[in-house]
C-alpha cells in the first residue's frame, strides 16, 4: 500500500475510534446526571406510579448498556430519535440548525482566515516596528476577552448606540441571502475577533521561523525584497502549520459557537443544545453532542491529513 494512503487510512480509523469513544463519554455523562428524563417531563410532583409508567414507555427501565448500543445503532442508520419535549424528529431539527450554524461559521471563516494571514504577513514584513506591535496588541486583547463579553459590548455600542444592526440574529427560510447576511453581521464579527489572533500569530511565528533558514538568506543575497522573500519562499513552506491552526479554529467556529449563538439568540446548534439542556431533553443533548464531536474530530482529521500531504517529513516519522 502507498505510504500516503496507509497514513490517511490510519487517521480515518483513528477518527472513527475517537468518535466512538466520544459517543460513549457523552452517553455516560448524561447517565450520571441526577434524575432522569421522565422526572423532568412529569415534574417533582409526579407520583411513583406515573414515573414508573413513563420510564417504561421511554425505555429508561432497561440497562444503560442496552440503551447505548440501541442509540448507537440508530445513529449509524441516521436515526437520532425524537425530542422528548415536542416529539419532532431530531435529525430533521438538527439539519436546519446545523445549516444555520455552518452558515454563520462560514461567513466568519471567509472574513477571518484571509484577514489573519494578511495581518500575519504584515506583522512579519514590519517585524518589531509599530505595525507589528499594533496588530499583536489588538489581536491579543480580543482573544483575551471572553466572547460573551465582546458580544454584549458589540450589542451595546453597534446595535443600541449606533443602531446599525439588530441585536437579535434571527433568520428564517423566507429571508434572502443578503437579509441573512445583515442579520448575522454582529455574531460573525464577534467570532472573527475571537479566532483572528491565534491564526495571525501562528502565521507570524511560522514565517519568522523560516526566515532564519539558509535558503532565505540566499534569497535575500540575490537582491529580492522582503515581500518577495516572504511571498515566494517563506509562506509556501509555512502552509502546513498555518493550515493546521486554521482547521482547528474552523472547528472552534462550529463547536464553540454555543455562547455567541445564545448571546445573539441565533437559531443554530448551540442555541438548540442550550434549550435541550434547560428542558432536560436528553435525546437532543446526545444528538447535539455527537454532531459536535463528529465535526470537531472531522476537521482535526482533515488538518492532520493536509499537514501530512503538505510536509514530506511527516510521511516518514522516525
PDB file of C-alpha atoms in Angstrom:
ATOM      1  CA  UNK A   1       0.000   0.000   0.000  1.00  0.00           C
ATOM      2  CA  UNK A   2       1.242   3.507  -0.821  1.00  0.00           C
ATOM      3  CA  UNK A   3       2.604   5.261   2.332  1.00  0.00           C
ATOM      4  CA  UNK A   4       0.244   8.243   1.953  1.00  0.00           C
ATOM      5  CA  UNK A   5      -2.833   6.011   1.542  1.00  0.00           C
ATOM      6  CA  UNK A   6      -1.696   3.998   4.561  1.00  0.00           C
ATOM      7  CA  UNK A   7      -1.269   7.141   6.713  1.00  0.00           C
ATOM      8  CA  UNK A   8      -4.634   8.571   5.611  1.00  0.00           C
ATOM      9  CA  UNK A   9      -6.319   5.226   6.348  1.00  0.00           C
ATOM     10  CA  UNK A  10      -4.751   5.179   9.798  1.00  0.00           C
ATOM     11  CA  UNK A  11      -6.016   8.720  10.501  1.00  0.00           C
ATOM     12  CA  UNK A  12      -9.523   7.795   9.319  1.00  0.00           C
ATOM     13  CA  UNK A  13      -9.571   4.701  11.532  1.00  0.00           C
ATOM     14  CA  UNK A  14      -8.330   6.742  14.497  1.00  0.00           C
ATOM     15  CA  UNK A  15     -11.036   9.348  13.836  1.00  0.00           C
ATOM     16  CA  UNK A  16     -13.773   6.699  13.871  1.00  0.00           C
ATOM     17  CA  UNK A  17     -12.356   5.234  17.086  1.00  0.00           C
ATOM     18  CA  UNK A  18     -12.268   8.675  18.720  1.00  0.00           C
ATOM     19  CA  UNK A  19     -15.863   9.334  17.660  1.00  0.00           C
ATOM     20  CA  UNK A  20     -16.930   6.016  19.180  1.00  0.00           C
ATOM     21  CA  UNK A  21     -15.160   6.949  22.436  1.00  0.00           C
ATOM     22  CA  UNK A  22     -16.756  10.415  22.397  1.00  0.00           C
ATOM     23  CA  UNK A  23     -20.230   8.907  21.961  1.00  0.00           C
ATOM     24  CA  UNK A  24     -19.651   6.592  24.938  1.00  0.00           C
ATOM     25  CA  UNK A  25     -18.397   9.508  27.049  1.00  0.00           C
ATOM     26  CA  UNK A  26     -21.376  11.722  26.142  1.00  0.00           C
ATOM     27  CA  UNK A  27     -23.852   8.939  26.898  1.00  0.00           C
ATOM     28  CA  UNK A  28     -22.108   8.151  30.188  1.00  0.00           C
ATOM     29  CA  UNK A  29     -22.161  11.789  31.293  1.00  0.00           C
ATOM     30  CA  UNK A  30     -25.897  12.135  30.615  1.00  0.00           C
ATOM     31  CA  UNK A  31     -26.498   8.909  32.555  1.00  0.00           C
ATOM     32  CA  UNK A  32     -24.519  10.278  35.506  1.00  0.00           C
ATOM     33  CA  UNK A  33     -26.759  13.319  35.816  1.00  0.00           C
ATOM     34  CA  UNK A  34     -29.141  13.258  38.799  1.00  0.00           C
ATOM     35  CA  UNK A  35     -32.750  12.366  37.980  1.00  0.00           C
ATOM     36  CA  UNK A  36     -33.886  11.301  34.517  1.00  0.00           C
ATOM     37  CA  UNK A  37     -35.946  12.452  31.548  1.00  0.00           C
ATOM     38  CA  UNK A  38     -39.196  11.022  32.984  1.00  0.00           C
ATOM     39  CA  UNK A  39     -38.750  13.086  36.138  1.00  0.00           C
ATOM     40  CA  UNK A  40     -38.020  16.181  34.036  1.00  0.00           C
ATOM     41  CA  UNK A  41     -41.157  15.662  31.926  1.00  0.00           C
ATOM     42  CA  UNK A  42     -43.566  14.972  34.807  1.00  0.00           C
ATOM     43  CA  UNK A  43     -42.022  17.335  37.339  1.00  0.00           C
ATOM     44  CA  UNK A  44     -41.323  16.955  41.053  1.00  0.00           C
ATOM     45  CA  UNK A  45     -44.965  16.361  41.941  1.00  0.00           C
ATOM     46  CA  UNK A  46     -45.274  13.191  39.831  1.00  0.00           C
ATOM     47  CA  UNK A  47     -46.384  10.024  41.589  1.00  0.00           C
ATOM     48  CA  UNK A  48     -44.076   6.966  41.660  1.00  0.00           C
ATOM     49  CA  UNK A  49     -46.582   5.040  39.537  1.00  0.00           C
ATOM     50  CA  UNK A  50     -46.640   7.742  36.843  1.00  0.00           C
ATOM     51  CA  UNK A  51     -42.834   7.893  36.833  1.00  0.00           C
ATOM     52  CA  UNK A  52     -42.552   4.120  36.516  1.00  0.00           C
ATOM     53  CA  UNK A  53     -45.039   4.042  33.620  1.00  0.00           C
ATOM     54  CA  UNK A  54     -43.283   6.841  31.749  1.00  0.00           C
ATOM     55  CA  UNK A  55     -39.846   5.287  32.333  1.00  0.00           C
ATOM     56  CA  UNK A  56     -41.134   2.021  30.899  1.00  0.00           C
ATOM     57  CA  UNK A  57     -42.634   3.892  27.926  1.00  0.00           C
ATOM     58  CA  UNK A  58     -39.315   5.685  27.283  1.00  0.00           C
ATOM     59  CA  UNK A  59     -37.295   2.519  27.800  1.00  0.00           C
ATOM     60  CA  UNK A  60     -35.441   4.005  30.757  1.00  0.00           C
ATOM     61  CA  UNK A  61     -36.055   0.886  32.859  1.00  0.00           C
ATOM     62  CA  UNK A  62     -33.676  -1.133  30.672  1.00  0.00           C
ATOM     63  CA  UNK A  63     -29.893  -1.419  31.299  1.00  0.00           C
ATOM     64  CA  UNK A  64     -27.836   1.592  30.227  1.00  0.00           C
ATOM     65  CA  UNK A  65     -25.529  -0.555  28.056  1.00  0.00           C
ATOM     66  CA  UNK A  66     -28.503  -1.887  26.086  1.00  0.00           C
ATOM     67  CA  UNK A  67     -29.873   1.608  25.536  1.00  0.00           C
ATOM     68  CA  UNK A  68     -26.422   2.859  24.499  1.00  0.00           C
ATOM     69  CA  UNK A  69     -25.957   0.297  21.751  1.00  0.00           C
ATOM     70  CA  UNK A  70     -29.546   0.797  20.548  1.00  0.00           C
ATOM     71  CA  UNK A  71     -28.882   4.548  20.404  1.00  0.00           C
ATOM     72  CA  UNK A  72     -25.565   3.957  18.634  1.00  0.00           C
ATOM     73  CA  UNK A  73     -27.241   1.630  16.109  1.00  0.00           C
ATOM     74  CA  UNK A  74     -29.830   4.317  15.400  1.00  0.00           C
ATOM     75  CA  UNK A  75     -27.090   6.895  14.753  1.00  0.00           C
ATOM     76  CA  UNK A  76     -25.338   4.567  12.291  1.00  0.00           C
ATOM     77  CA  UNK A  77     -28.650   4.269  10.408  1.00  0.00           C
ATOM     78  CA  UNK A  78     -29.237   8.043  10.536  1.00  0.00           C
ATOM     79  CA  UNK A  79     -31.964   7.809  13.172  1.00  0.00           C
ATOM     80  CA  UNK A  80     -31.320  10.230  16.053  1.00  0.00           C
ATOM     81  CA  UNK A  81     -34.681   9.601  17.694  1.00  0.00           C
ATOM     82  CA  UNK A  82     -37.428  12.027  18.736  1.00  0.00           C
ATOM     83  CA  UNK A  83     -37.354  15.024  21.022  1.00  0.00           C
ATOM     84  CA  UNK A  84     -38.990  14.419  24.404  1.00  0.00           C
ATOM     85  CA  UNK A  85     -40.472  17.909  24.575  1.00  0.00           C
ATOM     86  CA  UNK A  86     -42.057  18.408  21.139  1.00  0.00           C
ATOM     87  CA  UNK A  87     -41.887  14.866  19.636  1.00  0.00           C
ATOM     88  CA  UNK A  88     -40.216  16.233  16.484  1.00  0.00           C
ATOM     89  CA  UNK A  89     -37.639  14.212  14.579  1.00  0.00           C
ATOM     90  CA  UNK A  90     -34.227  15.216  15.945  1.00  0.00           C
ATOM     91  CA  UNK A  91     -32.342  14.581  12.693  1.00  0.00           C
ATOM     92  CA  UNK A  92     -34.677  16.956  10.837  1.00  0.00           C
ATOM     93  CA  UNK A  93     -34.384  19.636  13.527  1.00  0.00           C
ATOM     94  CA  UNK A  94     -30.589  19.296  13.651  1.00  0.00           C
ATOM     95  CA  UNK A  95     -30.404  19.529   9.856  1.00  0.00           C
ATOM     96  CA  UNK A  96     -31.960  23.018   9.925  1.00  0.00           C
ATOM     97  CA  UNK A  97     -29.996  24.167  12.973  1.00  0.00           C
ATOM     98  CA  UNK A  98     -26.683  22.808  11.696  1.00  0.00           C
ATOM     99  CA  UNK A  99     -27.258  24.601   8.395  1.00  0.00           C
ATOM    100  CA  UNK A 100     -27.659  27.896  10.279  1.00  0.00           C
ATOM    101  CA  UNK A 101     -24.548  27.257  12.377  1.00  0.00           C
ATOM    102  CA  UNK A 102     -22.468  26.348   9.311  1.00  0.00           C
ATOM    103  CA  UNK A 103     -23.707  29.496   7.544  1.00  0.00           C
ATOM    104  CA  UNK A 104     -22.566  31.658  10.464  1.00  0.00           C
ATOM    105  CA  UNK A 105     -19.251  29.794  10.767  1.00  0.00           C
ATOM    106  CA  UNK A 106     -18.593  30.029   7.012  1.00  0.00           C
ATOM    107  CA  UNK A 107     -19.181  33.791   6.961  1.00  0.00           C
ATOM    108  CA  UNK A 108     -16.850  34.242   9.944  1.00  0.00           C
ATOM    109  CA  UNK A 109     -14.230  31.976   8.322  1.00  0.00           C
ATOM    110  CA  UNK A 110     -14.404  33.780   4.954  1.00  0.00           C
ATOM    111  CA  UNK A 111     -13.603  37.026   6.770  1.00  0.00           C
ATOM    112  CA  UNK A 112     -11.189  35.809   9.443  1.00  0.00           C
ATOM    113  CA  UNK A 113      -8.900  33.370   7.554  1.00  0.00           C
ATOM    114  CA  UNK A 114      -7.631  35.712   4.789  1.00  0.00           C
ATOM    115  CA  UNK A 115      -7.560  38.638   7.231  1.00  0.00           C
ATOM    116  CA  UNK A 116      -5.483  36.636   9.752  1.00  0.00           C
ATOM    117  CA  UNK A 117      -2.998  35.522   7.082  1.00  0.00           C
ATOM    118  CA  UNK A 118      -2.727  39.073   5.714  1.00  0.00           C
ATOM    119  CA  UNK A 119      -2.136  40.521   9.193  1.00  0.00           C
ATOM    120  CA  UNK A 120       0.411  37.770   9.924  1.00  0.00           C
ATOM    121  CA  UNK A 121       2.332  38.580   6.745  1.00  0.00           C
ATOM    122  CA  UNK A 122       2.101  42.298   7.512  1.00  0.00           C
ATOM    123  CA  UNK A 123       3.446  41.714  11.035  1.00  0.00           C
ATOM    124  CA  UNK A 124       6.420  39.779   9.617  1.00  0.00           C
ATOM    125  CA  UNK A 125       7.073  42.452   6.997  1.00  0.00           C
ATOM    126  CA  UNK A 126       7.242  45.138   9.709  1.00  0.00           C
ATOM    127  CA  UNK A 127       8.666  42.935  12.448  1.00  0.00           C
ATOM    128  CA  UNK A 128       9.319  44.744  15.760  1.00  0.00           C
ATOM    129  CA  UNK A 129       8.032  48.000  14.283  1.00  0.00           C
ATOM    130  CA  UNK A 130       4.796  49.786  15.168  1.00  0.00           C
ATOM    131  CA  UNK A 131       2.511  47.888  12.691  1.00  0.00           C
ATOM    132  CA  UNK A 132       3.692  44.559  14.160  1.00  0.00           C
ATOM    133  CA  UNK A 133       3.226  45.772  17.741  1.00  0.00           C
ATOM    134  CA  UNK A 134      -0.184  47.306  16.992  1.00  0.00           C
ATOM    135  CA  UNK A 135      -1.501  44.141  15.284  1.00  0.00           C
ATOM    136  CA  UNK A 136      -0.201  41.905  18.090  1.00  0.00           C
ATOM    137  CA  UNK A 137      -1.644  44.153  20.816  1.00  0.00           C
ATOM    138  CA  UNK A 138      -5.108  44.392  19.238  1.00  0.00           C
ATOM    139  CA  UNK A 139      -5.421  40.682  18.432  1.00  0.00           C
ATOM    140  CA  UNK A 140      -4.114  39.583  21.837  1.00  0.00           C
ATOM    141  CA  UNK A 141      -6.590  41.927  23.527  1.00  0.00           C
ATOM    142  CA  UNK A 142      -9.547  40.494  21.609  1.00  0.00           C
ATOM    143  CA  UNK A 143      -8.549  36.878  22.255  1.00  0.00           C
ATOM    144  CA  UNK A 144      -8.096  37.577  25.978  1.00  0.00           C
ATOM    145  CA  UNK A 145     -11.669  38.786  26.439  1.00  0.00           C
ATOM    146  CA  UNK A 146     -14.481  36.192  26.713  1.00  0.00           C
ATOM    147  CA  UNK A 147     -16.687  36.078  23.636  1.00  0.00           C
ATOM    148  CA  UNK A 148     -19.883  36.714  25.609  1.00  0.00           C
ATOM    149  CA  UNK A 149     -18.405  39.983  26.925  1.00  0.00           C
ATOM    150  CA  UNK A 150     -17.323  41.037  23.419  1.00  0.00           C
ATOM    151  CA  UNK A 151     -20.823  40.157  22.235  1.00  0.00           C
ATOM    152  CA  UNK A 152     -22.573  42.325  24.811  1.00  0.00           C
ATOM    153  CA  UNK A 153     -20.159  45.244  24.219  1.00  0.00           C
ATOM    154  CA  UNK A 154     -20.774  44.990  20.470  1.00  0.00           C
ATOM    155  CA  UNK A 155     -24.556  44.891  21.012  1.00  0.00           C
ATOM    156  CA  UNK A 156     -24.418  47.961  23.259  1.00  0.00           C
ATOM    157  CA  UNK A 157     -22.283  50.156  21.012  1.00  0.00           C
ATOM    158  CA  UNK A 158     -23.107  48.993  17.477  1.00  0.00           C
ATOM    159  CA  UNK A 159     -26.734  47.950  17.894  1.00  0.00           C
ATOM    160  CA  UNK A 160     -28.098  50.109  20.740  1.00  0.00           C
ATOM    161  CA  UNK A 161     -25.996  53.285  20.427  1.00  0.00           C
ATOM    162  CA  UNK A 162     -25.393  53.410  16.671  1.00  0.00           C
ATOM    163  CA  UNK A 163     -28.395  51.367  15.537  1.00  0.00           C
ATOM    164  CA  UNK A 164     -26.512  49.833  12.606  1.00  0.00           C
ATOM    165  CA  UNK A 165     -27.566  46.209  13.104  1.00  0.00           C
ATOM    166  CA  UNK A 166     -30.198  44.317  15.074  1.00  0.00           C
ATOM    167  CA  UNK A 167     -29.086  42.855  18.391  1.00  0.00           C
ATOM    168  CA  UNK A 168     -31.021  39.646  17.632  1.00  0.00           C
ATOM    169  CA  UNK A 169     -29.597  37.487  14.852  1.00  0.00           C
ATOM    170  CA  UNK A 170     -32.905  35.884  13.877  1.00  0.00           C
ATOM    171  CA  UNK A 171     -33.018  34.261  10.440  1.00  0.00           C
ATOM    172  CA  UNK A 172     -35.581  32.078   8.643  1.00  0.00           C
ATOM    173  CA  UNK A 173     -36.075  30.390   5.276  1.00  0.00           C
ATOM    174  CA  UNK A 174     -38.144  33.269   3.846  1.00  0.00           C
ATOM    175  CA  UNK A 175     -35.224  35.727   4.139  1.00  0.00           C
ATOM    176  CA  UNK A 176     -32.944  36.447   1.190  1.00  0.00           C
ATOM    177  CA  UNK A 177     -29.199  35.783   1.353  1.00  0.00           C
ATOM    178  CA  UNK A 178     -28.395  39.464   1.929  1.00  0.00           C
ATOM    179  CA  UNK A 179     -31.036  39.771   4.661  1.00  0.00           C
ATOM    180  CA  UNK A 180     -29.489  36.758   6.421  1.00  0.00           C
ATOM    181  CA  UNK A 181     -26.039  38.267   5.989  1.00  0.00           C
ATOM    182  CA  UNK A 182     -27.232  41.525   7.558  1.00  0.00           C
ATOM    183  CA  UNK A 183     -28.842  39.608  10.438  1.00  0.00           C
ATOM    184  CA  UNK A 184     -25.667  37.688  11.343  1.00  0.00           C
ATOM    185  CA  UNK A 185     -23.278  40.636  10.944  1.00  0.00           C
ATOM    186  CA  UNK A 186     -22.717  41.105  14.680  1.00  0.00           C
ATOM    187  CA  UNK A 187     -22.204  37.435  15.711  1.00  0.00           C
ATOM    188  CA  UNK A 188     -19.940  36.918  12.686  1.00  0.00           C
ATOM    189  CA  UNK A 189     -17.945  39.991  13.741  1.00  0.00           C
ATOM    190  CA  UNK A 190     -17.554  38.629  17.294  1.00  0.00           C
ATOM    191  CA  UNK A 191     -16.452  35.196  16.049  1.00  0.00           C
ATOM    192  CA  UNK A 192     -13.934  36.831  13.713  1.00  0.00           C
ATOM    193  CA  UNK A 193     -12.376  38.731  16.611  1.00  0.00           C
ATOM    194  CA  UNK A 194     -12.230  35.569  18.728  1.00  0.00           C
ATOM    195  CA  UNK A 195     -10.394  33.359  16.201  1.00  0.00           C
ATOM    196  CA  UNK A 196      -8.324  36.033  14.458  1.00  0.00           C
ATOM    197  CA  UNK A 197      -5.483  36.235  16.968  1.00  0.00           C
ATOM    198  CA  UNK A 198      -4.478  32.578  17.016  1.00  0.00           C
ATOM    199  CA  UNK A 199      -4.354  32.277  13.243  1.00  0.00           C
ATOM    200  CA  UNK A 200      -2.485  35.575  12.871  1.00  0.00           C
ATOM    201  CA  UNK A 201       0.123  34.706  15.477  1.00  0.00           C
ATOM    202  CA  UNK A 202       0.649  31.198  14.078  1.00  0.00           C
ATOM    203  CA  UNK A 203       1.165  32.669  10.602  1.00  0.00           C
ATOM    204  CA  UNK A 204       3.629  35.191  12.013  1.00  0.00           C
ATOM    205  CA  UNK A 205       5.528  32.591  14.098  1.00  0.00           C
ATOM    206  CA  UNK A 206       5.717  30.021  11.277  1.00  0.00           C
ATOM    207  CA  UNK A 207       7.079  32.521   8.767  1.00  0.00           C
ATOM    208  CA  UNK A 208       9.531  34.086  11.246  1.00  0.00           C
ATOM    209  CA  UNK A 209      10.872  30.610  11.997  1.00  0.00           C
ATOM    210  CA  UNK A 210      11.519  30.018   8.315  1.00  0.00           C
ATOM    211  CA  UNK A 211      13.095  33.460   7.876  1.00  0.00           C
ATOM    212  CA  UNK A 212      16.113  32.157   9.836  1.00  0.00           C
ATOM    213  CA  UNK A 213      16.746  29.426   7.238  1.00  0.00           C
ATOM    214  CA  UNK A 214      19.800  29.413   4.972  1.00  0.00           C
ATOM    215  CA  UNK A 215      17.775  29.435   1.759  1.00  0.00           C
ATOM    216  CA  UNK A 216      16.009  32.610   2.907  1.00  0.00           C
ATOM    217  CA  UNK A 217      19.392  34.311   3.408  1.00  0.00           C
ATOM    218  CA  UNK A 218      20.380  33.144  -0.077  1.00  0.00           C
ATOM    219  CA  UNK A 219      17.194  34.668  -1.500  1.00  0.00           C
ATOM    220  CA  UNK A 220      17.946  37.943   0.282  1.00  0.00           C
ATOM    221  CA  UNK A 221      21.518  37.927  -1.060  1.00  0.00           C
ATOM    222  CA  UNK A 222      20.082  37.614  -4.566  1.00  0.00           C
ATOM    223  CA  UNK A 223      18.510  41.039  -4.060  1.00  0.00           C
ATOM    224  CA  UNK A 224      14.876  40.043  -3.514  1.00  0.00           C
ATOM    225  CA  UNK A 225      12.804  42.412  -1.409  1.00  0.00           C
ATOM    226  CA  UNK A 226      11.426  41.305   1.953  1.00  0.00           C
ATOM    227  CA  UNK A 227       7.934  40.970   0.497  1.00  0.00           C
ATOM    228  CA  UNK A 228       9.212  38.791  -2.374  1.00  0.00           C
ATOM    229  CA  UNK A 229      11.173  36.582   0.018  1.00  0.00           C
ATOM    230  CA  UNK A 230       8.095  36.086   2.184  1.00  0.00           C
ATOM    231  CA  UNK A 231       5.680  35.527  -0.711  1.00  0.00           C
ATOM    232  CA  UNK A 232       7.908  33.246  -2.827  1.00  0.00           C
ATOM    233  CA  UNK A 233       9.927  31.289  -0.261  1.00  0.00           C
ATOM    234  CA  UNK A 234       8.716  31.596   3.345  1.00  0.00           C
ATOM    235  CA  UNK A 235       4.911  31.498   3.034  1.00  0.00           C
ATOM    236  CA  UNK A 236       4.663  28.393   0.761  1.00  0.00           C
ATOM    237  CA  UNK A 237       6.823  26.415   3.216  1.00  0.00           C
ATOM    238  CA  UNK A 238       4.775  27.600   6.197  1.00  0.00           C
ATOM    239  CA  UNK A 239       1.485  26.327   4.733  1.00  0.00           C
ATOM    240  CA  UNK A 240       1.441  23.133   6.831  1.00  0.00           C
ATOM    241  CA  UNK A 241       1.319  24.703  10.348  1.00  0.00           C
ATOM    242  CA  UNK A 242      -0.910  27.525   9.098  1.00  0.00           C
ATOM    243  CA  UNK A 243      -3.466  25.080   7.640  1.00  0.00           C
ATOM    244  CA  UNK A 244      -3.358  23.129  10.894  1.00  0.00           C
ATOM    245  CA  UNK A 245      -4.232  26.101  13.067  1.00  0.00           C
ATOM    246  CA  UNK A 246      -6.816  27.333  10.541  1.00  0.00           C
ATOM    247  CA  UNK A 247      -8.608  23.965  10.686  1.00  0.00           C
ATOM    248  CA  UNK A 248      -8.536  23.990  14.488  1.00  0.00           C
ATOM    249  CA  UNK A 249     -10.112  27.438  14.507  1.00  0.00           C
ATOM    250  CA  UNK A 250     -12.720  26.375  11.952  1.00  0.00           C
ATOM    251  CA  UNK A 251     -13.593  23.536  14.308  1.00  0.00           C
ATOM    252  CA  UNK A 252     -13.938  26.075  17.095  1.00  0.00           C
ATOM    253  CA  UNK A 253     -16.203  28.221  14.901  1.00  0.00           C
ATOM    254  CA  UNK A 254     -18.664  25.316  14.623  1.00  0.00           C
ATOM    255  CA  UNK A 255     -18.288  23.689  18.044  1.00  0.00           C
ATOM    256  CA  UNK A 256     -17.509  26.724  20.182  1.00  0.00           C
ATOM    257  CA  UNK A 257     -20.224  28.916  18.738  1.00  0.00           C
ATOM    258  CA  UNK A 258     -22.635  27.998  21.553  1.00  0.00           C
ATOM    259  CA  UNK A 259     -22.008  31.110  23.655  1.00  0.00           C
ATOM    260  CA  UNK A 260     -22.243  33.515  20.709  1.00  0.00           C
ATOM    261  CA  UNK A 261     -25.493  31.921  19.487  1.00  0.00           C
ATOM    262  CA  UNK A 262     -27.030  32.270  22.943  1.00  0.00           C
ATOM    263  CA  UNK A 263     -25.967  35.925  23.261  1.00  0.00           C
ATOM    264  CA  UNK A 264     -27.489  36.836  19.868  1.00  0.00           C
ATOM    265  CA  UNK A 265     -30.431  34.350  20.115  1.00  0.00           C
ATOM    266  CA  UNK A 266     -29.277  32.782  16.871  1.00  0.00           C
ATOM    267  CA  UNK A 267     -31.268  29.666  15.824  1.00  0.00           C
ATOM    268  CA  UNK A 268     -28.258  27.375  15.446  1.00  0.00           C
ATOM    269  CA  UNK A 269     -26.932  24.196  17.034  1.00  0.00           C
ATOM    270  CA  UNK A 270     -25.626  25.988  20.119  1.00  0.00           C
ATOM    271  CA  UNK A 271     -28.996  27.537  20.948  1.00  0.00           C
ATOM    272  CA  UNK A 272     -30.685  24.179  20.249  1.00  0.00           C
ATOM    273  CA  UNK A 273     -28.305  22.435  22.673  1.00  0.00           C
ATOM    274  CA  UNK A 274     -28.803  25.002  25.429  1.00  0.00           C
ATOM    275  CA  UNK A 275     -32.608  24.782  25.064  1.00  0.00           C
ATOM    276  CA  UNK A 276     -32.407  20.982  25.279  1.00  0.00           C
ATOM    277  CA  UNK A 277     -30.243  21.097  28.403  1.00  0.00           C
ATOM    278  CA  UNK A 278     -32.687  23.547  30.028  1.00  0.00           C
ATOM    279  CA  UNK A 279     -35.634  21.245  29.292  1.00  0.00           C
ATOM    280  CA  UNK A 280     -33.667  18.091  30.109  1.00  0.00           C
ATOM    281  CA  UNK A 281     -34.318  16.747  26.617  1.00  0.00           C
ATOM    282  CA  UNK A 282     -31.677  14.002  26.788  1.00  0.00           C
ATOM    283  CA  UNK A 283     -32.038  12.587  23.208  1.00  0.00           C
ATOM    284  CA  UNK A 284     -31.446  16.079  21.771  1.00  0.00           C
ATOM    285  CA  UNK A 285     -28.454  16.652  24.064  1.00  0.00           C
ATOM    286  CA  UNK A 286     -26.947  13.315  22.998  1.00  0.00           C
ATOM    287  CA  UNK A 287     -27.518  14.022  19.311  1.00  0.00           C
ATOM    288  CA  UNK A 288     -26.030  17.534  19.528  1.00  0.00           C
ATOM    289  CA  UNK A 289     -23.031  16.198  21.451  1.00  0.00           C
ATOM    290  CA  UNK A 290     -22.315  13.559  18.812  1.00  0.00           C
ATOM    291  CA  UNK A 291     -22.704  16.046  15.946  1.00  0.00           C
ATOM    292  CA  UNK A 292     -20.314  18.494  17.644  1.00  0.00           C
ATOM    293  CA  UNK A 293     -17.823  15.678  18.306  1.00  0.00           C
ATOM    294  CA  UNK A 294     -18.051  14.475  14.685  1.00  0.00           C
ATOM    295  CA  UNK A 295     -17.441  17.989  13.332  1.00  0.00           C
ATOM    296  CA  UNK A 296     -14.507  18.618  15.683  1.00  0.00           C
ATOM    297  CA  UNK A 297     -12.851  15.242  15.057  1.00  0.00           C
ATOM    298  CA  UNK A 298     -13.507  15.501  11.314  1.00  0.00           C
ATOM    299  CA  UNK A 299     -11.900  18.927  10.936  1.00  0.00           C
ATOM    300  CA  UNK A 300      -8.922  17.905  13.073  1.00  0.00           C
ATOM    301  CA  UNK A 301      -8.516  14.835  10.891  1.00  0.00           C
ATOM    302  CA  UNK A 302      -8.607  16.985   7.753  1.00  0.00           C
ATOM    303  CA  UNK A 303      -5.947  19.259   9.292  1.00  0.00           C
ATOM    304  CA  UNK A 304      -3.792  16.225  10.080  1.00  0.00           C
ATOM    305  CA  UNK A 305      -4.125  14.804   6.566  1.00  0.00           C
ATOM    306  CA  UNK A 306      -3.415  18.168   4.906  1.00  0.00           C
ATOM    307  CA  UNK A 307      -0.298  18.547   7.093  1.00  0.00           C
ATOM    308  CA  UNK A 308       0.908  15.107   6.016  1.00  0.00           C
ATOM    309  CA  UNK A 309       0.346  15.881   2.360  1.00  0.00           C
ATOM    310  CA  UNK A 310       1.991  19.323   2.624  1.00  0.00           C
ATOM    311  CA  UNK A 311       5.028  18.230   4.651  1.00  0.00           C
ATOM    312  CA  UNK A 312       7.028  15.259   3.269  1.00  0.00           C
ATOM    313  CA  UNK A 313       8.858  14.810   6.595  1.00  0.00           C
ATOM    314  CA  UNK A 314       5.590  13.773   8.278  1.00  0.00           C
ATOM    315  CA  UNK A 315       5.162  10.904   5.810  1.00  0.00           C
ATOM    316  CA  UNK A 316       8.206   9.132   7.202  1.00  0.00           C
ATOM    317  CA  UNK A 317       8.112   9.639  11.000  1.00  0.00           C
ATOM    318  CA  UNK A 318      11.107   8.235  12.880  1.00  0.00           C
TER     319      UNK A 318
END
